[in-house]
Coordinates of C-alpha atoms and ligand atoms in Angstrom, one line a residue:
M1 CA 33.0 116.9 33.9
E2 CA 33.3 114.2 31.1
N3 CA 32.5 115.3 27.6
L4 CA 29.3 114.1 26.2
T5 CA 29.8 112.0 23.0
I6 CA 27.9 112.1 19.7
D7 CA 27.7 109.1 17.4
G8 CA 29.8 110.1 14.3
K9 CA 28.8 106.9 12.4
R10 CA 25.1 107.5 12.9
L11 CA 25.6 111.1 11.7
W12 CA 27.5 109.9 8.6
D13 CA 25.0 107.1 7.8
S14 CA 22.0 109.5 8.1
L15 CA 23.7 112.0 5.8
M16 CA 24.4 109.3 3.3
E17 CA 20.8 108.0 3.4
M18 CA 19.5 111.6 3.0
A19 CA 21.9 112.0 0.0
Q20 CA 20.1 109.1 -1.8
I21 CA 17.1 111.4 -2.3
G22 CA 17.9 113.2 -5.5
A23 CA 21.3 111.5 -5.8
T24 CA 23.1 112.3 -9.1
A25 CA 25.3 110.1 -11.2
K26 CA 28.4 112.2 -10.3
G27 CA 27.9 111.6 -6.6
G28 CA 26.0 114.8 -5.8
V29 CA 22.4 115.8 -5.1
C30 CA 19.8 117.6 -7.1
R31 CA 16.9 118.4 -4.7
L32 CA 15.5 121.7 -5.7
A33 CA 13.2 123.5 -3.2
L34 CA 9.6 122.3 -3.0
T35 CA 9.9 119.5 -5.6
D36 CA 8.8 115.9 -4.9
L37 CA 12.4 115.1 -3.9
D38 CA 12.4 118.0 -1.4
L39 CA 9.1 116.6 -0.1
E40 CA 10.7 113.1 0.3
S41 CA 13.7 114.6 2.2
R42 CA 11.3 116.5 4.5
N43 CA 9.3 113.4 5.3
L44 CA 12.4 111.4 6.0
F45 CA 13.6 114.1 8.4
A46 CA 10.2 114.3 10.1
H47 CA 10.2 110.5 10.4
W48 CA 13.6 110.4 12.0
A49 CA 12.8 113.3 14.4
E50 CA 9.6 111.7 15.5
A51 CA 11.5 108.4 16.2
A52 CA 13.8 110.5 18.4
G53 CA 10.7 111.6 20.4
C54 CA 10.2 115.1 18.9
S55 CA 7.0 116.7 18.1
I56 CA 6.9 118.0 14.5
S57 CA 5.3 121.2 13.3
F58 CA 5.6 123.4 10.2
D59 CA 4.7 127.0 9.5
A60 CA 3.2 129.0 6.6
M61 CA 6.5 128.9 4.8
G62 CA 6.9 125.1 5.2
N63 CA 9.8 125.6 7.7
I64 CA 9.8 122.4 9.8
F65 CA 10.5 122.4 13.5
A66 CA 11.3 119.2 15.4
R67 CA 10.9 120.0 19.1
R68 CA 12.5 118.2 22.1
P69 CA 10.9 119.5 25.2
G70 CA 12.9 121.2 28.0
R71 CA 12.3 121.2 31.8
D72 CA 10.9 124.7 31.4
P73 CA 8.4 124.9 28.6
E74 CA 8.2 128.7 29.1
R75 CA 11.8 129.2 28.1
P76 CA 12.3 130.2 24.4
P77 CA 13.7 127.3 22.5
V78 CA 17.3 127.0 21.3
L79 CA 17.1 126.4 17.5
T80 CA 19.6 124.6 15.3
G81 CA 19.4 123.4 11.7
S82 CA 19.9 124.4 8.1
H83 CA 18.2 123.4 4.8
L84 CA 17.5 120.3 2.8
D85 CA 17.1 121.9 -0.7
S86 CA 20.1 121.9 -2.9
Q87 CA 21.6 123.5 -6.0
P88 CA 20.8 121.7 -9.3
T89 CA 24.3 120.2 -9.3
G90 CA 24.7 120.3 -5.5
G91 CA 26.6 118.2 -3.0
K92 CA 25.6 115.9 -0.2
F93 CA 26.6 118.2 2.6
D94 CA 25.5 121.8 1.9
G95 CA 22.5 122.3 4.2
A96 CA 21.9 118.6 4.9
Y97 CA 24.9 118.5 7.3
G98 CA 23.4 121.3 9.5
V99 CA 20.1 119.5 9.7
M100 CA 21.6 116.0 10.4
A101 CA 24.0 117.5 12.9
G102 CA 21.1 119.0 14.8
L103 CA 19.2 115.7 14.7
E104 CA 22.4 113.9 15.9
V105 CA 22.5 116.4 18.9
L106 CA 19.0 115.4 19.8
R107 CA 19.7 111.7 19.4
S108 CA 22.8 112.0 21.6
L109 CA 20.9 114.0 24.3
N110 CA 18.4 111.0 24.3
D111 CA 21.2 108.5 24.5
H112 CA 22.7 110.2 27.5
G113 CA 19.4 110.9 29.2
V114 CA 20.1 114.7 29.3
E115 CA 17.2 117.0 30.0
T116 CA 17.8 120.6 29.0
E117 CA 16.2 123.6 30.7
A118 CA 15.0 125.2 27.4
P119 CA 13.4 123.2 24.6
V120 CA 15.6 122.4 21.7
E121 CA 14.3 122.5 18.1
V122 CA 15.9 121.3 14.9
V123 CA 14.7 123.4 12.0
V124 CA 14.6 122.8 8.3
W125 CA 14.3 126.1 6.5
T126 CA 12.5 126.3 3.1
N127 CA 14.3 127.5 -0.1
E128 CA 17.7 128.4 1.4
E129 CA 19.5 128.0 -1.9
G130 CA 17.6 130.6 -4.0
S131 CA 18.2 128.5 -7.0
R132 CA 14.7 127.5 -8.0
F133 CA 13.1 130.5 -6.4
A134 CA 15.0 133.8 -5.9
P135 CA 15.9 135.2 -3.4
A136 CA 17.7 132.8 -1.2
M137 CA 17.0 132.1 2.5
T138 CA 13.3 132.8 1.9
G139 CA 11.9 130.6 4.8
S140 CA 14.2 132.0 7.4
G141 CA 13.7 135.5 6.0
A142 CA 10.0 135.2 6.5
F143 CA 10.4 133.7 9.9
A144 CA 12.6 136.6 10.9
G145 CA 10.2 139.2 9.5
V146 CA 12.5 140.3 6.7
F147 CA 10.0 139.2 4.0
D148 CA 6.2 139.4 4.4
L149 CA 4.4 136.2 3.7
D150 CA 2.7 137.5 0.5
Y151 CA 6.0 138.4 -1.0
A152 CA 7.6 135.1 0.0
H153 CA 4.7 133.0 -1.3
G154 CA 4.7 134.9 -4.5
R155 CA 8.3 134.1 -5.5
A156 CA 8.1 132.1 -8.8
D157 CA 10.4 129.7 -10.6
V158 CA 11.2 130.0 -14.3
E159 CA 8.0 128.2 -15.2
G160 CA 5.9 130.6 -13.1
R161 CA 5.1 128.2 -10.2
T162 CA 5.1 130.0 -6.9
I163 CA 6.4 129.0 -3.5
G164 CA 2.9 129.3 -2.2
A165 CA 1.4 127.0 -4.8
E166 CA 4.2 124.5 -4.4
L167 CA 3.8 124.5 -0.6
D168 CA 0.1 123.7 -1.1
R169 CA 1.0 121.0 -3.7
I170 CA 3.4 119.1 -1.4
G171 CA 1.2 119.7 1.7
Y172 CA 3.7 121.8 3.7
R173 CA 1.8 125.1 4.1
G174 CA 1.1 125.5 7.8
E175 CA -0.2 128.5 9.8
G176 CA 1.7 131.5 10.9
C177 CA 5.4 132.2 10.5
G178 CA 7.9 133.5 13.2
G179 CA 6.9 136.1 15.7
R180 CA 7.9 133.9 18.6
P181 CA 11.0 134.2 20.8
V182 CA 14.1 132.2 20.1
G183 CA 16.7 131.7 22.8
A184 CA 19.6 131.2 20.4
Y185 CA 20.3 129.8 17.0
F186 CA 23.2 127.7 15.9
E187 CA 24.0 126.4 12.4
A188 CA 26.6 123.8 11.5
H189 CA 27.8 123.9 7.9
I190 CA 30.7 122.9 5.7
E191 CA 32.9 125.9 5.0
Q192 CA 32.4 125.9 1.2
G193 CA 35.8 127.5 0.9
P194 CA 39.5 126.5 1.2
I195 CA 40.7 128.2 4.4
L196 CA 40.2 125.5 7.1
E197 CA 41.7 122.8 5.0
A198 CA 44.6 124.9 4.0
E199 CA 45.4 125.7 7.6
G200 CA 44.8 122.3 9.0
K201 CA 42.0 123.5 11.3
T202 CA 38.9 121.4 12.1
I203 CA 36.5 124.1 13.3
G204 CA 35.7 127.5 11.9
V205 CA 34.4 129.8 14.6
V206 CA 32.2 131.9 12.4
T207 CA 32.2 135.6 13.4
G208 CA 29.7 136.7 10.8
A209 CA 28.8 136.7 7.1
Q210 CA 29.8 139.0 4.3
G211 CA 27.2 141.2 2.6
Q212 CA 25.5 140.2 -0.7
R213 CA 23.6 141.9 -3.5
W214 CA 21.7 140.1 -6.3
Y215 CA 20.8 141.8 -9.6
E216 CA 18.8 140.8 -12.6
I217 CA 19.7 142.5 -15.9
T218 CA 18.0 142.5 -19.2
L219 CA 19.5 143.8 -22.4
T220 CA 17.4 144.3 -25.5
G221 CA 18.7 144.7 -29.0
Q222 CA 17.2 143.5 -32.2
E223 CA 16.7 140.0 -33.6
A224 CA 17.9 139.8 -37.2
H225 CA 19.1 137.2 -39.7
A226 CA 22.6 135.9 -39.1
G227 CA 23.4 135.9 -42.8
P228 CA 22.2 139.0 -44.6
T229 CA 22.7 141.4 -41.6
P230 CA 26.1 143.2 -41.9
M231 CA 28.2 143.2 -38.8
T232 CA 28.0 147.0 -38.6
R233 CA 24.2 147.1 -38.4
R234 CA 23.7 144.6 -35.6
R235 CA 22.3 145.3 -32.1
D236 CA 23.4 142.0 -30.6
A237 CA 22.2 141.6 -27.0
L238 CA 24.5 138.7 -26.4
I239 CA 27.6 140.7 -27.3
G240 CA 26.5 143.3 -24.7
A241 CA 26.0 140.6 -22.1
S242 CA 29.5 139.1 -22.9
V243 CA 31.2 142.4 -22.3
I244 CA 29.3 142.8 -19.0
V245 CA 30.1 139.2 -17.9
K246 CA 33.8 140.0 -18.3
A247 CA 33.4 143.4 -16.6
V248 CA 31.7 141.7 -13.6
N249 CA 34.7 139.4 -13.3
R250 CA 37.0 142.4 -13.4
I251 CA 35.0 144.2 -10.6
G252 CA 35.6 141.1 -8.5
H253 CA 39.4 141.3 -9.1
Q254 CA 39.5 145.0 -8.7
F255 CA 38.1 145.0 -5.1
Q256 CA 40.5 142.4 -3.7
P257 CA 41.1 141.2 -1.1
D258 CA 37.7 139.7 -0.3
A259 CA 35.4 140.8 -3.2
C260 CA 33.4 138.2 -5.2
A261 CA 31.5 138.9 -8.4
T262 CA 29.6 136.3 -10.4
V263 CA 27.3 136.0 -13.4
G264 CA 25.7 132.6 -12.8
M265 CA 22.7 132.5 -15.0
L266 CA 22.2 133.7 -18.6
R267 CA 19.3 133.3 -21.0
V268 CA 19.4 134.2 -24.7
R269 CA 16.4 135.0 -26.8
P270 CA 15.4 133.5 -29.2
N271 CA 18.4 131.1 -28.7
S272 CA 18.5 130.0 -32.3
R273 CA 21.8 129.5 -34.1
N274 CA 21.0 131.7 -37.1
V275 CA 19.3 134.6 -35.3
I276 CA 21.2 137.5 -33.9
P277 CA 20.2 137.5 -30.2
G278 CA 17.6 140.2 -29.5
E279 CA 17.5 139.8 -25.8
T280 CA 19.6 138.5 -22.9
F281 CA 18.7 138.1 -19.3
F282 CA 21.4 137.4 -16.7
T283 CA 22.0 137.6 -13.0
V284 CA 24.8 139.2 -11.0
D285 CA 25.9 138.2 -7.5
L286 CA 28.2 140.7 -5.7
R287 CA 29.7 140.0 -2.2
H288 CA 32.0 141.7 0.2
P289 CA 32.5 141.8 4.0
K290 CA 32.3 145.7 4.0
D291 CA 29.1 147.4 3.0
E292 CA 30.9 150.5 1.7
V293 CA 33.0 148.4 -0.7
L294 CA 29.8 146.7 -1.9
T295 CA 28.4 150.1 -2.6
E296 CA 31.4 150.9 -4.8
M297 CA 31.1 147.6 -6.6
D298 CA 27.4 148.4 -7.2
W299 CA 28.3 151.7 -8.7
S300 CA 30.9 150.1 -10.9
L301 CA 28.4 147.5 -12.1
R302 CA 25.7 150.1 -12.9
H303 CA 28.1 152.4 -14.7
T304 CA 29.4 149.4 -16.8
V305 CA 26.0 148.2 -17.8
E306 CA 24.9 151.7 -18.9
A307 CA 28.1 152.3 -20.9
V308 CA 28.0 148.9 -22.6
A309 CA 24.3 149.3 -23.5
N310 CA 24.9 152.8 -25.0
R311 CA 27.8 151.6 -27.0
G312 CA 25.9 148.6 -28.4
K313 CA 22.7 150.6 -29.0
L314 CA 20.9 148.3 -26.6
E315 CA 18.1 149.1 -24.1
F316 CA 18.8 147.9 -20.6
E317 CA 17.1 147.2 -17.3
I318 CA 18.9 146.6 -14.1
E319 CA 17.1 145.6 -11.0
Q320 CA 18.7 144.8 -7.6
I321 CA 16.3 142.1 -6.4
W322 CA 17.9 141.3 -3.1
Q323 CA 20.6 142.3 -0.6
F324 CA 21.7 141.8 2.9
D325 CA 24.4 143.8 4.7
A326 CA 27.5 142.2 6.3
T327 CA 26.1 140.5 9.4
P328 CA 28.1 140.0 12.6
F329 CA 27.1 137.1 14.9
D330 CA 26.5 137.3 18.6
P331 CA 29.6 137.5 20.8
D332 CA 28.3 135.0 23.4
C333 CA 27.3 132.4 20.7
I334 CA 30.7 132.9 19.0
A335 CA 32.3 132.3 22.4
A336 CA 30.2 129.2 22.9
V337 CA 31.4 127.8 19.6
R338 CA 35.0 128.5 20.5
A339 CA 34.6 127.0 23.9
G340 CA 33.1 123.8 22.3
A341 CA 36.1 123.5 20.0
E342 CA 38.5 123.9 23.0
R343 CA 36.6 121.5 25.1
Y344 CA 36.7 118.7 22.5
G345 CA 40.3 119.5 21.6
H346 CA 39.7 120.6 18.0
G347 CA 42.0 123.0 16.2
H348 CA 40.0 126.2 15.3
R349 CA 40.2 129.7 13.9
E350 CA 37.8 132.6 13.4
I351 CA 36.3 132.8 9.9
V352 CA 33.9 135.0 8.0
S353 CA 31.2 133.2 6.0
G354 CA 31.5 133.9 2.3
A355 CA 28.1 132.2 1.7
G356 CA 24.7 133.3 2.7
H357 CA 23.0 131.1 5.4
D358 CA 19.7 131.1 7.2
A359 CA 21.8 132.2 10.2
V360 CA 22.1 135.6 8.6
Y361 CA 18.4 136.3 9.0
M362 CA 18.2 134.5 12.4
A363 CA 20.9 136.9 13.6
G364 CA 18.4 139.7 13.3
I365 CA 16.0 138.2 15.8
A366 CA 18.1 135.9 18.1
P367 CA 21.6 135.5 19.4
T368 CA 23.2 133.5 16.6
G369 CA 26.4 131.5 15.9
M370 CA 27.7 129.2 13.2
I371 CA 30.2 126.3 13.1
F372 CA 32.2 125.5 10.0
V373 CA 34.0 122.3 9.2
P374 CA 36.4 121.8 6.3
C375 CA 35.4 120.5 2.9
E376 CA 37.7 118.9 0.3
D377 CA 39.6 121.4 -1.8
G378 CA 37.1 124.1 -0.6
I379 CA 34.7 122.9 -3.3
S380 CA 30.9 123.3 -2.8
H381 CA 27.9 123.9 -5.1
N382 CA 29.3 121.0 -7.0
E383 CA 28.5 117.3 -7.0
I384 CA 32.0 116.4 -5.9
E385 CA 31.6 118.4 -2.6
N386 CA 33.1 116.2 0.1
A387 CA 33.9 116.3 3.8
T388 CA 35.4 113.7 6.2
P389 CA 33.3 111.8 8.7
E390 CA 35.8 112.8 11.4
D391 CA 35.5 116.6 10.7
L392 CA 31.7 116.3 10.5
A393 CA 31.6 114.6 13.8
A394 CA 33.9 117.2 15.3
G395 CA 31.5 120.0 14.2
C396 CA 28.6 118.1 15.7
E397 CA 30.4 117.8 19.0
V398 CA 30.9 121.6 19.0
L399 CA 27.2 122.1 18.2
L400 CA 26.2 119.8 21.1
H401 CA 28.3 121.9 23.4
A402 CA 27.0 125.2 22.1
V403 CA 23.3 124.0 22.3
L404 CA 23.8 122.8 25.8
E405 CA 25.4 126.0 26.9
K406 CA 22.4 128.0 25.7
A407 CA 19.7 125.6 26.5
G408 CA 21.1 124.8 30.0
G409 CA 21.5 121.2 31.0
R410 CA 24.1 119.1 32.5
Ligands
LIG501 C1 24.0 130.2 -0.7 O1 24.2 129.1 -1.0 C2 24.8 131.3 -1.2 O2 24.6 131.6 -2.4 O3 25.6 131.9 -0.5
LIG502 MN1 23.9 125.9 2.6
LIG503 MN1 24.3 126.4 -0.9

C-alpha cells in the first residue's frame, strides 16, 4: 500500500506562525505557562484544530484536547501532542513541534479522507516546562493521577501566583482531569541532545526516559557589612552555595557515563553589593537512566550540603520537591515508531530521552511511545534551538504511521 503523505511545508509554516507568539530578538520564544502569551498560543491552536474539524475541550488543568472522531466512538482515543509553554529563553521547537506534528497528522488524515477506527486527539499539556511553576509536567501528571488537583492548582510562581488562579484568569479551567481510558499516546519531539545529528540518523526510536530528581536548597548565614566585618568572622551563604554548585557539577562528572547534575537557579539575599549574603536559595536537578545510581547521587548531594554548611557555620534546608523513576516505554509503541521509520525510509536508532516529557506520565496509564528528530548541535532550552523542515516532516510521517497503527484505519 502506498505511503500516506503529510504536508511538510504546512507543518513548518504552522510552527513558524506559532513561534511568533512570544518571539524573542534572538530568534527564540519566551512563552511561560499560563501567561497571556500562552493563552494566545492556546487559542491559535484551538482555532486551527477547529478549522480541521475537531471538537475542542479542556480539563480542570487547562489541558486542551482536539478530537477527531473515529468510526467507533466507544474505542479509547489515541492521543498525541506535547506542550506550548516554553523556557524563558526557549526555542521554537521544544513542545510546539509535538503539538503541530499532531495537528499536521489530523490535517493529513482529512486530506486523504481517512477514517480511523478509534478517535484521535491532539493534546496540549499545561506547564510541561516547570520553569514558571515547579514541578514540570504538571498537566499530564494530574491527568495521569500522579498529582492530585489541589496540589497541582496550588503550585505557585516566584510572585506567589498559582496555577489554579492563573487558569481562572486566562479562562482555561475546565471540569475533571484524566480518569478516562487512552488507547495509546505518542509524542514527537526534537532530541534536545547531539546523538542523532552526530550519527546522521533522522529518527530516534525512544525506548524510555531517564529518571530525575529536583531539589530546593536554602543556606542561611548572617548578613553583615562588607567593610568592617573581618573575613574570619563571616557566615557567607553565597560562599557555601558556590562550593555546592561546584560539588553538584563534580557529582555529574563522577557518575559518568550518563549522569547529569545541574544548578539552574540561584537567589541571593539581600542581593546588595556591600552586604555579605545572609541567605541563598538554589535548585538542583539530578538525572540518570538507572534509579540505583540516582540514589547514590542523591546521597552524595546530601552529604556535600551538610558538610559545606557545617564548615561555613551555615544552617541548611534541603527538600526533594519532585522525582520520577527511569521510565521504559511500551514495546508495541516502540515497534510502531520503528516500523514507521522503516516504512518511510528514514535512518533510525534507539535512544533514551535525557529530558522529561509528558510521555513519562502518560506511560503510567497508557501504552506510550516517542519519536525524536535531530536538532542543530544538540542545543535546546536556548533561543538558537533549530531543526530542519525535512527532519521535522520525517518525524511527522513516523507519527502518522504510529497513530494509524494504534487507531486503526487504512
Ligand atoms: C523538561 O524540559 C526537562 O527539564 O527535561
Ligand atoms: Mn519539551
Ligand atoms: Mn523543555
